[in-house]
XYZ file of C-alpha atoms in Angstrom:
103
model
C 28.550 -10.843 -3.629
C 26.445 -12.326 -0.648
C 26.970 -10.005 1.564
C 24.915 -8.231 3.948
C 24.123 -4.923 3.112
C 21.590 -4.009 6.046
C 19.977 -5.765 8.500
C 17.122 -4.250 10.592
C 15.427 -5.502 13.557
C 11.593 -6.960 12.540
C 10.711 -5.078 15.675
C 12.053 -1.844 13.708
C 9.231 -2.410 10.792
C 6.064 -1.473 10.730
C 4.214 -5.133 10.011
C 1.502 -7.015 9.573
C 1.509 -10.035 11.981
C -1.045 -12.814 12.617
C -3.533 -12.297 15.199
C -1.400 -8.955 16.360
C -3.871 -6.494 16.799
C -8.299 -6.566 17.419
C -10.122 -5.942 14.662
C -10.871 -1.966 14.823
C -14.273 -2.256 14.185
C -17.045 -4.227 16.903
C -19.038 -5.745 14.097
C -16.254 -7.085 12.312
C -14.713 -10.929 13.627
C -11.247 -11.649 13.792
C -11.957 -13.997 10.547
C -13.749 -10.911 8.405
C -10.652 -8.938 9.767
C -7.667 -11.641 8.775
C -9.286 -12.126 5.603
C -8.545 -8.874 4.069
C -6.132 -8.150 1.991
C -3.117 -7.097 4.176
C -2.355 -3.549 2.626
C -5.819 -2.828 3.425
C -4.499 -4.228 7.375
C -1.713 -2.341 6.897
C -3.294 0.938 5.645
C -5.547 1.100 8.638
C -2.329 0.762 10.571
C -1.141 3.478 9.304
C -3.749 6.020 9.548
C -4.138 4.699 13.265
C -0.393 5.653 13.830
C -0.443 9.170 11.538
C -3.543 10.011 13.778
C -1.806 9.600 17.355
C 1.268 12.512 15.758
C 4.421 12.922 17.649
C 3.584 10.152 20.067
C 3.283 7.635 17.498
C 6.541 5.222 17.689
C 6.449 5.398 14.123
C 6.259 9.259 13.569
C 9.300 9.979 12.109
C 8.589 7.153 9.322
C 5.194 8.368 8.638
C 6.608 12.322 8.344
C 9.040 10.900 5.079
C 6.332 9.156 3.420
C 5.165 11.501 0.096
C 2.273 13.867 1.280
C 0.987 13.218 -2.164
C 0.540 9.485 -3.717
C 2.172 8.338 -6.606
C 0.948 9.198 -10.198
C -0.295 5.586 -11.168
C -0.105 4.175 -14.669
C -3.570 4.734 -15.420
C -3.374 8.471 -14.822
C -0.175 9.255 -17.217
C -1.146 10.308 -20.540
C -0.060 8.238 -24.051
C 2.967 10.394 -24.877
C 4.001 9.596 -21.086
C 3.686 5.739 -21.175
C 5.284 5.660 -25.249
C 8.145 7.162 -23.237
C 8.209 4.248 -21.355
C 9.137 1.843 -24.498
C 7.119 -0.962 -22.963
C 4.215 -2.035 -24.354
C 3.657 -4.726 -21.529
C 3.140 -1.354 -19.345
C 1.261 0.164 -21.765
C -0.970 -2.963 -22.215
C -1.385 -2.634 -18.036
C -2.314 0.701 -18.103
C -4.768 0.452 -20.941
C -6.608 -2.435 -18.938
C -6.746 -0.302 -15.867
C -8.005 2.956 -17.546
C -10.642 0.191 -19.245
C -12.036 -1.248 -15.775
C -11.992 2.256 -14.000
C -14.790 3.446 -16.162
C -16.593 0.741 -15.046
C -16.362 1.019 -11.315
């Protein structure tokens, strides 16, 4: 117990650092650009380094990720999420399915 399992290098992760990068747009400040949400950072990251390919330093990452995204909660059907025995899931996915047909 306590013991180190794995260690990797921060300069081995693909991250989202303060005031790292521009923001990719001209009309957007640095401000409109640290204020959103960092996956949404992170995502345009990502699609910056799956568009360069093979000369991305990050291409053999990307090529693991799933070509297909997960199946989210509020796509699996009742019988899938009873399986689940949790109705604090359930309750989660009920409330998404409930504010997706409203967006």
């Amino acid at each position: 117990a306590g013991e180190t399992v794995l260690s990797v290098p921060l300069s081995a992760c693909l991250v989202d650092r303060e005031g790292e990068e521009e923001p990719p747009f001209a009309s957007m400040g640095k401000e409109d650009w640290r204020e959103l949400h960092w996956q949404a950072r992170m995502s345009y990251k990502l699609a910056v380094e799956r568009g360069k390919g093979a000369a991305s330093k990050w291409a053999r990452m990307i090529d693991a990720l799933p070509k297909q995204p997960p199946r989210v909660l509020r796509v699996w059907d009742d019988d899938e999420l009873d399986a689940l025995c949790d109705p604090w899931l359930q309750a989660e996915a009920d409330s998404m399915l409930f504010w997706s047909n409203f967006l």
